[in-house]
Coordinates of N, CA and C in Angstrom, one line a residue:
M143 N 37.9 24.5 84.3 CA 36.9 23.8 83.5 C 35.9 24.8 82.8
D144 N 35.5 25.8 83.6 CA 34.6 26.8 83.0 C 35.2 27.5 81.9
R145 N 36.5 27.8 82.0 CA 37.1 28.5 80.9 C 37.2 27.7 79.6
L146 N 37.4 26.4 79.7 CA 37.4 25.6 78.6 C 36.1 25.5 77.9
V147 N 35.0 25.4 78.7 CA 33.7 25.3 78.2 C 33.3 26.6 77.5
F148 N 33.7 27.8 78.1 CA 33.5 29.1 77.5 C 34.2 29.2 76.2
T149 N 35.4 28.7 76.1 CA 36.2 28.8 74.8 C 35.5 28.0 73.7
S150 N 35.0 26.8 74.1 CA 34.4 25.9 73.1 C 33.0 26.5 72.6
N151 N 32.3 27.1 73.6 CA 31.0 27.7 73.2 C 31.2 28.9 72.3
A152 N 32.3 29.7 72.6 CA 32.6 30.9 71.8 C 33.0 30.4 70.4
T153 N 33.8 29.3 70.3 CA 34.2 28.8 68.9 C 32.9 28.4 68.1
I154 N 32.0 27.7 68.7 CA 30.8 27.3 68.0 C 30.0 28.5 67.6
K155 N 29.9 29.5 68.4 CA 29.1 30.7 68.1 C 29.8 31.5 66.9
E156 N 31.1 31.6 66.9 CA 31.8 32.3 65.8 C 31.7 31.6 64.5
Q157 N 31.8 30.2 64.6 CA 31.7 29.4 63.4 C 30.4 29.5 62.7
A158 N 29.3 29.8 63.5 CA 28.0 29.9 63.0 C 27.9 31.0 61.9
T159 N 28.6 32.1 62.1 CA 28.6 33.2 61.2 C 29.2 32.8 59.8
A160 N 30.3 32.1 59.8 CA 30.9 31.6 58.6 C 30.0 30.5 57.9
R161 N 29.3 29.7 58.8 CA 28.4 28.7 58.2 C 27.2 29.3 57.5
Q162 N 26.7 30.4 58.0 CA 25.6 31.1 57.4 C 25.9 31.5 56.0
V163 N 27.1 32.1 55.8 CA 27.6 32.6 54.5 C 27.8 31.4 53.6
L164 N 28.4 30.3 54.1 CA 28.6 29.2 53.3 C 27.3 28.5 52.8
V165 N 26.4 28.4 53.7 CA 25.1 27.8 53.3 C 24.4 28.6 52.3
N166 N 24.4 29.9 52.4 CA 23.8 30.8 51.4 C 24.5 30.6 50.0
E167 N 25.8 30.4 50.0 CA 26.5 30.2 48.7 C 26.1 28.8 48.1
L168 N 26.0 27.8 48.9 CA 25.5 26.5 48.4 C 24.1 26.5 47.9
A169 N 23.2 27.3 48.5 CA 21.9 27.4 48.0 C 21.8 28.1 46.7
N170 N 22.8 28.9 46.3 CA 22.8 29.7 45.1 C 23.8 29.2 44.1
V171 N 24.3 27.9 44.2 CA 25.3 27.4 43.3 C 24.8 27.3 41.9
S172 N 23.5 27.2 41.6 CA 23.0 27.2 40.3 C 22.3 28.5 39.9
T173 N 22.4 29.5 40.7 CA 21.7 30.8 40.4 C 22.5 31.6 39.3
V174 N 21.8 32.1 38.3 CA 22.5 32.8 37.2 C 23.1 34.1 37.8
G175 N 24.4 34.2 37.5 CA 25.1 35.4 37.9 C 25.4 35.6 39.4
F176 N 25.2 34.6 40.2 CA 25.4 34.7 41.6 C 26.9 34.8 41.9
K177 N 27.3 35.7 42.9 CA 28.7 35.9 43.2 C 28.9 35.5 44.7
S178 N 29.9 34.8 45.0 CA 30.3 34.4 46.3 C 30.9 35.6 47.1
S179 N 31.0 35.5 48.4 CA 31.5 36.5 49.2 C 32.9 36.1 49.7
Y180 N 33.7 37.1 50.1 CA 35.0 36.8 50.7 C 34.8 36.0 52.0
D181 N 35.8 35.3 52.4 CA 35.7 34.5 53.7 C 35.5 35.4 54.9
V182 N 34.9 34.8 55.9 CA 34.7 35.5 57.2 C 36.1 35.8 57.8
A183 N 36.2 37.1 58.3 CA 37.5 37.5 58.9 C 37.3 37.4 60.4
L184 N 38.5 37.4 61.1 CA 38.5 37.4 62.6 C 39.1 38.7 63.1
Q185 N 38.5 39.2 64.1 CA 39.0 40.4 64.8 C 39.0 40.2 66.3
S186 N 40.0 40.9 66.9 CA 40.1 40.8 68.4 C 39.2 41.8 69.0
V187 N 38.4 41.3 70.0 CA 37.4 42.2 70.7 C 37.7 42.1 72.2
K188 N 37.8 43.2 72.8 CA 38.1 43.3 74.3 C 36.9 42.8 75.0
V189 N 37.1 41.9 76.0 CA 36.1 41.3 76.8 C 35.8 42.2 78.0
E190 N 34.6 42.7 78.0 CA 34.2 43.6 79.1 C 33.7 42.8 80.3
G191 N 33.9 43.3 81.5 CA 33.4 42.7 82.7 C 34.6 42.4 83.7
P192 N 34.3 41.7 84.8 CA 35.3 41.5 85.8 C 36.4 40.6 85.3
G193 N 37.7 40.9 85.6 CA 38.8 40.2 85.2 C 39.9 41.1 84.7
F194 N 40.9 40.6 84.1 CA 42.0 41.3 83.6 C 41.6 42.2 82.4
D195 N 42.2 43.4 82.4 CA 41.9 44.4 81.3 C 42.5 43.9 80.0
S196 N 43.4 43.0 80.0 CA 44.1 42.5 78.8 C 43.4 41.4 78.1
R197 N 42.2 41.0 78.6 CA 41.5 39.9 78.0 C 40.9 40.3 76.6
F198 N 41.2 39.5 75.6 CA 40.7 39.7 74.3 C 40.2 38.4 73.7
Q199 N 39.2 38.5 72.9 CA 38.6 37.3 72.3 C 38.4 37.5 70.8
A200 N 38.7 36.4 70.0 CA 38.5 36.5 68.6 C 37.0 36.4 68.2
Q201 N 36.6 37.3 67.3 CA 35.2 37.4 66.9 C 35.1 37.3 65.4
A202 N 34.2 36.5 64.9 CA 34.1 36.4 63.4 C 33.3 37.6 62.9
V203 N 33.7 38.1 61.8 CA 33.1 39.3 61.2 C 32.8 39.0 59.7
A204 N 31.5 39.1 59.3 CA 31.2 38.8 57.9 C 30.6 40.1 57.3
R205 N 31.3 40.7 56.4 CA 30.8 42.0 55.8 C 30.2 41.7 54.4
D206 N 30.2 40.5 53.9 CA 29.6 40.1 52.7 C 30.1 40.9 51.5
L207 N 31.4 41.1 51.5 CA 32.0 41.7 50.3 C 32.0 40.7 49.1
I208 N 31.6 41.3 48.0 CA 31.4 40.5 46.8 C 32.7 40.1 46.1
R209 N 32.8 38.9 45.7 CA 33.9 38.4 44.8 C 33.4 38.4 43.4
L210 N 34.0 39.3 42.5 CA 33.5 39.5 41.2 C 34.2 38.6 40.2
E211 N 34.9 37.6 40.6 CA 35.5 36.7 39.7 C 34.5 36.0 38.8
P212 N 34.7 36.0 37.5 CA 33.7 35.5 36.5 C 33.4 34.0 36.8
G213 N 32.1 33.7 36.5 CA 31.7 32.3 36.6 C 31.7 31.7 35.2
P214 N 31.3 30.4 35.0 CA 31.3 29.8 33.7 C 30.3 30.5 32.7
I215 N 30.7 30.6 31.5 CA 29.8 31.3 30.5 C 29.1 30.2 29.7
M216 N 27.8 30.3 29.6 CA 26.9 29.3 29.0 C 26.2 30.0 27.8
A217 N 26.5 29.5 26.6 CA 25.9 30.1 25.4 C 24.4 29.6 25.3
T218 N 23.5 30.5 25.1 CA 22.1 30.2 25.1 C 21.5 30.5 23.7
G219 N 22.0 31.4 22.9 CA 21.4 31.8 21.6 C 20.2 32.7 21.8
R220 N 19.8 33.0 23.0 CA 18.6 33.8 23.2 C 19.1 35.3 23.1
P221 N 18.4 36.1 22.2 CA 18.8 37.5 22.0 C 18.9 38.4 23.2
M222 N 18.1 38.1 24.2 CA 18.1 39.0 25.4 C 18.9 38.5 26.5
D223 N 19.6 37.4 26.4 CA 20.5 36.9 27.4 C 21.9 37.6 27.3
I224 N 22.4 38.0 28.4 CA 23.7 38.7 28.4 C 24.6 38.1 29.5
A225 N 25.8 38.0 29.3 CA 26.8 37.7 30.4 C 27.8 38.8 30.5
L226 N 27.9 39.4 31.7 CA 28.8 40.5 31.9 C 30.2 40.1 31.9
A227 N 31.0 40.8 31.1 CA 32.5 40.5 30.9 C 33.3 41.0 32.1
E228 N 34.3 40.3 32.4 CA 35.3 40.7 33.4 C 34.6 41.0 34.7
K229 N 34.7 42.3 35.2 CA 34.1 42.7 36.5 C 33.0 43.8 36.3
A230 N 32.4 43.7 35.2 CA 31.3 44.7 35.0 C 30.1 44.3 35.7
V231 N 29.3 45.3 36.1 CA 28.0 45.1 36.8 C 26.9 45.8 36.0
L232 N 25.7 45.4 36.2 CA 24.5 46.0 35.5 C 23.7 46.7 36.5
A233 N 23.3 48.0 36.2 CA 22.5 48.8 37.1 C 21.0 48.4 36.9
V234 N 20.3 48.1 38.1 CA 18.9 47.8 38.1 C 18.2 48.6 39.1
Q235 N 16.9 48.5 39.1 CA 16.1 49.2 40.1 C 15.6 48.2 41.1
A236 N 15.9 48.4 42.4 CA 15.5 47.5 43.4 C 14.0 47.7 43.7
S237 N 13.4 46.8 44.4 CA 11.9 46.9 44.7 C 11.5 48.1 45.4
N238 N 12.4 48.7 46.2 CA 12.1 50.0 46.9 C 12.5 51.2 46.1
G239 N 12.9 51.0 44.8 CA 13.2 52.1 44.0 C 14.7 52.6 44.0
D240 N 15.5 52.0 44.8 CA 16.9 52.3 44.9 C 17.7 51.8 43.7
L241 N 18.8 52.5 43.3 CA 19.7 52.0 42.3 C 20.6 50.9 43.0
A242 N 20.7 49.8 42.3 CA 21.5 48.7 42.8 C 22.2 48.0 41.6
F243 N 23.0 47.1 41.8 CA 23.7 46.4 40.8 C 23.6 44.9 40.9
T244 N 23.8 44.2 39.7 CA 23.7 42.8 39.7 C 24.5 42.3 38.6
R245 N 24.8 40.9 38.6 CA 25.4 40.3 37.5 C 24.5 39.4 36.7
R246 N 23.2 39.3 37.1 CA 22.2 38.5 36.5 C 21.8 39.1 35.2
G247 N 21.9 38.3 34.1 CA 21.6 38.8 32.8 C 20.6 38.1 32.0
D248 N 19.7 37.3 32.7 CA 18.6 36.7 31.9 C 17.4 37.7 31.8
L249 N 17.5 38.5 30.8 CA 16.6 39.6 30.6 C 15.3 39.2 29.8
K250 N 14.3 39.9 30.1 CA 13.0 39.7 29.4 C 12.2 40.9 29.5
V251 N 11.1 41.0 28.7 CA 10.2 42.1 28.7 C 9.0 41.7 29.5
N252 N 8.7 42.5 30.5 CA 7.5 42.2 31.4 C 6.2 42.7 30.8
P253 N 5.1 42.3 31.3 CA 3.8 42.8 30.7 C 3.6 44.3 30.6
Q254 N 4.3 45.0 31.4 CA 4.3 46.5 31.2 C 5.2 47.1 30.1
G255 N 5.9 46.2 29.4 CA 6.7 46.6 28.3 C 8.1 47.1 28.8
Q256 N 8.5 46.8 30.0 CA 9.8 47.2 30.5 C 10.8 46.0 30.6
L257 N 12.0 46.3 30.4 CA 13.0 45.3 30.4 C 13.4 45.0 31.9
E258 N 13.4 43.7 32.2 CA 13.7 43.2 33.6 C 14.5 42.0 33.5
N259 N 15.2 41.6 34.6 CA 15.9 40.4 34.7 C 15.1 39.3 35.3
G260 N 15.8 38.1 35.5 CA 15.0 36.9 36.0 C 14.6 37.1 37.4
S261 N 15.1 38.0 38.2 CA 14.7 38.3 39.5 C 13.5 39.3 39.6
G262 N 13.1 39.9 38.5 CA 12.1 40.8 38.4 C 12.5 42.3 38.7
H263 N 13.8 42.5 38.6 CA 14.3 43.9 38.8 C 14.4 44.6 37.5
L264 N 13.9 45.8 37.4 CA 13.9 46.6 36.2 C 15.3 47.0 35.8
V265 N 15.7 46.8 34.6 CA 17.0 47.1 34.0 C 17.0 48.6 33.7
L266 N 18.1 49.3 34.2 CA 18.2 50.8 34.0 C 19.0 51.1 32.8
G267 N 18.5 52.2 32.1 CA 19.3 52.7 31.0 C 19.8 54.1 31.4
N268 N 20.1 54.9 30.4 CA 20.6 56.2 30.7 C 19.5 57.1 31.3
G269 N 18.3 56.8 30.9 CA 17.2 57.7 31.4 C 16.2 57.0 32.4
G270 N 16.6 55.9 32.9 CA 15.7 55.2 33.8 C 15.4 53.8 33.3
P271 N 14.3 53.2 33.8 CA 14.0 51.8 33.3 C 13.8 51.8 31.8
I272 N 14.2 50.8 31.1 CA 14.2 50.7 29.7 C 12.8 50.2 29.2
A273 N 12.1 50.9 28.4 CA 10.8 50.5 27.9 C 11.0 50.0 26.4
V274 N 10.3 49.0 26.1 CA 10.4 48.3 24.8 C 9.1 48.5 24.1
P275 N 9.0 49.0 22.9 CA 7.8 49.1 22.1 C 7.1 47.8 22.0
P276 N 5.7 47.7 22.0 CA 5.0 46.4 21.9 C 5.3 45.7 20.6
G277 N 5.5 44.4 20.8 CA 5.7 43.5 19.6 C 7.1 43.6 19.0
M278 N 8.0 44.3 19.5 CA 9.3 44.4 18.9 C 10.3 43.4 19.5
M279 N 11.2 42.9 18.6 CA 12.2 42.0 19.0 C 13.5 42.7 19.5
V280 N 14.0 42.4 20.6 CA 15.1 43.1 21.2 C 16.4 42.3 21.0
S281 N 17.5 43.1 20.7 CA 18.8 42.6 20.6 C 19.8 43.5 21.3
I282 N 20.8 43.0 21.9 CA 21.7 43.7 22.7 C 23.2 43.5 22.2
N283 N 23.9 44.6 21.9 CA 25.2 44.6 21.4 C 26.2 44.4 22.6
P284 N 27.5 44.1 22.2 CA 28.5 43.9 23.3 C 28.8 45.2 24.1
D285 N 28.5 46.4 23.5 CA 28.8 47.6 24.3 C 27.6 48.0 25.1
G286 N 26.5 47.2 25.1 CA 25.3 47.5 26.0 C 24.2 48.2 25.3
T287 N 24.4 48.6 24.0 CA 23.3 49.3 23.3 C 22.2 48.3 23.0
V288 N 21.0 48.8 23.2 CA 19.8 47.9 23.0 C 19.0 48.4 21.7
F289 N 18.8 47.5 20.8 CA 18.1 47.7 19.6 C 16.8 46.9 19.5
A290 N 15.9 47.3 18.7 CA 14.6 46.6 18.5 C 14.2 46.7 17.1
R291 N 13.6 45.6 16.6 CA 13.1 45.7 15.2 C 11.7 45.0 15.2
D292 N 10.9 45.3 14.2 CA 9.6 44.8 14.0 C 9.7 43.5 13.3
P293 N 9.3 42.3 13.9 CA 9.4 41.1 13.2 C 8.4 40.9 12.1
A294 N 7.3 41.7 12.1 CA 6.3 41.6 11.1 C 6.6 42.4 9.8
Q295 N 7.6 43.2 9.9 CA 8.0 44.0 8.7 C 8.6 43.1 7.7
T296 N 8.2 43.2 6.4 CA 8.7 42.4 5.3 C 10.0 43.1 4.8
G297 N 10.8 42.2 4.3 CA 12.1 42.7 3.8 C 13.1 42.9 4.9
P298 N 14.2 43.5 4.6 CA 15.2 43.7 5.7 C 14.8 44.8 6.6
A299 N 14.5 44.4 7.8 CA 13.9 45.3 8.8 C 15.1 46.1 9.5
A300 N 15.0 47.4 9.6 CA 16.0 48.2 10.2 C 15.8 48.2 11.7
S301 N 16.9 48.0 12.4 CA 16.9 48.0 13.9 C 16.9 49.4 14.4
V302 N 16.1 49.7 15.4 CA 15.9 51.0 16.0 C 16.6 51.0 17.4
F303 N 17.4 52.0 17.6 CA 18.1 52.2 18.9 C 17.0 52.6 20.0
I304 N 17.1 51.9 21.1 CA 16.1 52.1 22.2 C 16.8 52.8 23.4
D305 N 17.9 52.2 23.9 CA 18.6 52.8 25.0 C 19.9 52.1 25.2
Q306 N 20.7 52.5 26.2 CA 22.0 52.0 26.5 C 21.9 51.4 27.9
L307 N 22.3 50.1 28.0 CA 22.3 49.5 29.4 C 23.3 50.3 30.2
R308 N 22.9 50.5 31.5 CA 23.8 51.3 32.4 C 24.8 50.3 33.0
L309 N 25.9 50.1 32.4 CA 27.0 49.2 32.8 C 28.0 50.0 33.6
R310 N 28.5 49.4 34.6 CA 29.6 50.0 35.4 C 30.7 49.0 35.6
D311 N 31.9 49.5 35.8 CA 33.1 48.7 36.0 C 33.3 48.6 37.5
G312 N 33.2 47.4 38.1 CA 33.3 47.1 39.5 C 34.7 46.7 39.9
A313 N 35.7 46.8 39.1 CA 37.1 46.4 39.4 C 37.7 47.2 40.5
D314 N 37.4 48.5 40.6 CA 38.1 49.3 41.5 C 37.3 49.8 42.7
V315 N 36.1 49.1 42.9 CA 35.3 49.5 44.0 C 34.9 48.2 44.8
K316 N 34.6 48.4 46.1 CA 34.2 47.3 46.9 C 32.6 47.3 46.9
L317 N 32.1 46.1 46.6 CA 30.6 46.0 46.6 C 30.2 45.0 47.7
T318 N 29.1 45.4 48.4 CA 28.5 44.5 49.4 C 27.2 44.1 49.0
R319 N 26.7 43.0 49.6 CA 25.4 42.4 49.2 C 24.3 43.1 50.1
R320 N 23.2 43.5 49.4 CA 22.1 44.0 50.1 C 21.2 42.9 50.6
Q321 N 20.2 43.2 51.4 CA 19.3 42.2 51.9 C 18.5 41.5 50.8
D322 N 18.3 42.2 49.7 CA 17.5 41.6 48.6 C 18.4 40.9 47.6
G323 N 19.7 40.7 47.9 CA 20.6 40.0 47.1 C 21.4 40.8 46.0
L324 N 20.9 42.1 45.8 CA 21.6 43.0 44.9 C 22.9 43.5 45.5
F325 N 23.7 44.2 44.7 CA 24.9 44.8 45.2 C 24.8 46.3 45.4
K326 N 25.6 46.8 46.3 CA 25.7 48.2 46.5 C 27.2 48.6 46.8
V327 N 27.5 49.8 46.7 CA 28.9 50.3 47.0 C 29.1 50.3 48.5
D328 N 30.2 49.6 48.9 CA 30.5 49.5 50.3 C 30.9 50.9 50.8
G329 N 30.3 51.2 52.0 CA 30.6 52.5 52.7 C 29.8 53.6 52.1
Q330 N 28.9 53.4 51.1 CA 28.1 54.5 50.6 C 26.6 54.2 50.9
P331 N 25.8 55.2 51.0 CA 24.3 54.9 51.2 C 23.7 54.2 50.1
D332 N 22.6 53.5 50.3 CA 21.9 52.8 49.3 C 21.5 53.7 48.2
G333 N 21.7 53.2 46.9 CA 21.4 54.0 45.8 C 22.5 54.8 45.2
A334 N 23.7 54.7 45.8 CA 24.9 55.4 45.3 C 25.4 54.7 44.0
D335 N 25.7 55.5 43.0 CA 26.2 55.0 41.7 C 27.7 54.8 41.7
I336 N 28.2 54.1 40.8 CA 29.6 53.9 40.6 C 30.1 54.9 39.5
A337 N 31.1 55.6 39.8 CA 31.6 56.6 38.8 C 32.2 55.9 37.6
M338 N 31.9 56.5 36.4 CA 32.4 55.9 35.1 C 33.9 56.1 35.1
G339 N 34.6 55.1 34.7 CA 36.0 55.2 34.5 C 36.4 55.3 33.0
N340 N 37.7 55.1 32.8 CA 38.2 55.2 31.4 C 37.9 53.9 30.6
K341 N 37.7 52.8 31.4 CA 37.4 51.6 30.7 C 35.9 51.4 30.5
Q342 N 35.5 51.1 29.3 CA 34.1 50.8 29.0 C 33.7 49.4 29.3
P343 N 32.8 49.1 30.2 CA 32.4 47.8 30.5 C 31.8 47.1 29.2
K344 N 32.0 45.8 29.1 CA 31.5 45.0 28.0 C 30.7 43.9 28.5
L345 N 29.9 43.3 27.6 CA 29.1 42.1 27.9 C 29.2 41.1 26.7
I346 N 28.7 39.9 27.0 CA 28.7 38.8 26.0 C 27.3 38.6 25.6
P347 N 26.8 38.9 24.4 CA 25.4 38.7 24.0 C 25.1 37.2 23.9
Q348 N 23.8 36.9 24.0 CA 23.3 35.5 23.8 C 24.0 34.5 24.7
A349 N 24.3 34.9 25.9 CA 25.0 33.9 26.8 C 24.6 34.3 28.2
L350 N 24.8 33.4 29.2 CA 24.5 33.6 30.6 C 25.8 33.2 31.4
E351 N 26.0 33.9 32.5 CA 27.1 33.6 33.4 C 26.5 32.7 34.6
G352 N 27.2 31.6 34.8 CA 26.8 30.8 36.0 C 27.4 31.3 37.3
S353 N 27.0 30.7 38.4 CA 27.6 31.1 39.7 C 29.1 30.8 39.7
N354 N 29.8 31.7 40.4 CA 31.2 31.5 40.6 C 31.5 30.7 41.9
V355 N 30.5 30.1 42.5 CA 30.7 29.2 43.6 C 31.0 27.8 43.2
S356 N 32.1 27.3 43.7 CA 32.5 25.9 43.5 C 31.8 25.0 44.5
A357 N 30.9 24.1 43.9 CA 30.1 23.3 44.8 C 31.0 22.3 45.6
I358 N 32.1 21.8 44.9 CA 33.0 20.8 45.6 C 33.7 21.5 46.7
E359 N 34.3 22.7 46.5 CA 35.0 23.5 47.5 C 34.1 23.9 48.6
A360 N 32.8 24.3 48.3 CA 31.9 24.7 49.4 C 31.5 23.5 50.2
M361 N 31.3 22.3 49.6 CA 30.9 21.1 50.4 C 32.1 20.7 51.3
T362 N 33.3 20.8 50.8 CA 34.5 20.5 51.6 C 34.6 21.4 52.8
R363 N 34.4 22.7 52.6 CA 34.4 23.6 53.7 C 33.3 23.3 54.7
L364 N 32.1 22.9 54.2 CA 31.0 22.6 55.1 C 31.3 21.4 56.0
I365 N 31.9 20.3 55.3 CA 32.3 19.1 56.1 C 33.3 19.5 57.1
D366 N 34.3 20.3 56.8 CA 35.3 20.7 57.7 C 34.7 21.5 58.9
Q367 N 33.7 22.3 58.7 CA 33.1 23.0 59.8 C 32.3 22.1 60.6
S368 N 31.6 21.1 60.0 CA 30.9 20.1 60.8 C 31.8 19.3 61.7
R369 N 32.9 18.9 61.2 CA 33.9 18.2 62.1 C 34.4 19.0 63.2
S370 N 34.6 20.3 62.9 CA 35.1 21.2 64.0 C 34.0 21.4 65.0
F371 N 32.7 21.5 64.6 CA 31.6 21.6 65.5 C 31.5 20.3 66.4
E372 N 31.7 19.1 65.8 CA 31.7 17.9 66.6 C 32.8 17.9 67.6
T373 N 34.0 18.4 67.2 CA 35.1 18.4 68.1 C 34.9 19.3 69.3
Q374 N 34.3 20.5 69.1 CA 34.0 21.3 70.2 C 32.9 20.7 71.2
I375 N 31.9 20.0 70.6 CA 30.9 19.4 71.5 C 31.6 18.3 72.3
R376 N 32.5 17.5 71.7 CA 33.2 16.5 72.4 C 34.1 17.0 73.5
I377 N 34.7 18.2 73.3 CA 35.5 18.9 74.4 C 34.6 19.2 75.5
I378 N 33.4 19.7 75.2 CA 32.5 20.1 76.3 C 32.0 18.9 77.1
K379 N 31.8 17.8 76.4 CA 31.4 16.6 77.1 C 32.5 16.0 78.0
E380 N 33.7 16.1 77.4 CA 34.9 15.6 78.2 C 35.1 16.5 79.4
T381 N 34.9 17.8 79.2 CA 35.0 18.7 80.4 C 34.0 18.4 81.5
K382 N 32.8 18.1 81.1 CA 31.8 17.7 82.1 C 32.2 16.4 82.8
T383 N 32.8 15.4 82.1 CA 33.2 14.2 82.7 C 34.4 14.5 83.7
L384 N 35.3 15.3 83.3 CA 36.4 15.6 84.2 C 35.9 16.4 85.4
D385 N 35.0 17.2 85.2 CA 34.5 18.0 86.4 C 33.7 17.1 87.4
E386 N 33.0 16.1 86.8 CA 32.3 15.2 87.7 C 33.3 14.3 88.5
S387 N 34.3 13.9 87.7 CA 35.4 13.1 88.4 C 36.1 13.8 89.5
G388 N 36.4 15.1 89.3 CA 37.0 15.9 90.3 C 36.1 16.1 91.5
A389 N 34.8 16.3 91.2 CA 33.9 16.5 92.3 C 33.7 15.3 93.2
S390 N 33.7 14.1 92.6 CA 33.6 12.8 93.3 C 34.8 12.6 94.2
M391 N 36.0 13.0 93.7 CA 37.2 12.8 94.6 C 37.2 13.7 95.8
M392 N 36.5 14.8 95.7 CA 36.5 15.7 96.8 C 35.4 15.4 97.9
K393 N 34.6 14.4 97.5 CA 33.6 14.0 98.5 C 34.2 13.4 99.7
T394 N 33.6 13.7 100.9 CA 34.1 13.0 102.1 C 33.5 11.7 102.2
A395 N 34.3 10.8 102.8 CA 33.8 9.4 102.9 C 32.7 9.4 104.0

């Protein structure tokens, strides 16, 4: 009986890891540019302690590897909104100063005159955070070049080149999620850059990318996990009942 209870408890514990990842995805189903993670994997871990040396137990492992499959594209008509095409990522500056990556493209100019996204992370260009001259209107081309023009200028105003968005192709690299929600290269220290490849990353101007999390699929998986949890609790209760019945049969009259 103890072995059965131990197995049920272990199942509940390992399912909690997958449930945390799933709940996080449900909470960000409407977040701009949010990317889901790959499903939790199972690995065999040797059980230490008294008993047979061949005892192994399945353990859930969540590495939070990012799935870069594109989400739905929503046209906004706003000049500073961008949706990253295919598996491109945008380099930003994390709150601690590290280089990190994101798919969030709701850009704006902060009070300090620097370009940032909706999460407040500074957008990086070829020379660092991109600074916009005061009062200028910003436009972004599909190749990531940033231009600005003076709206007060009469006649056809010439656009002035400001900087180039630091776009990287994430198709051939594994990205993991940092604690602040940004992406980093798996197996590399924080702040590691992605090497430029032969393919030039592109973006879609005046549009935003929605989350690639399917709300219906996520809810279905959550319901399935809830039923599995109830099943394990029922097994523990039935085990307790069987144990009490066995103990009563062994009582002397």
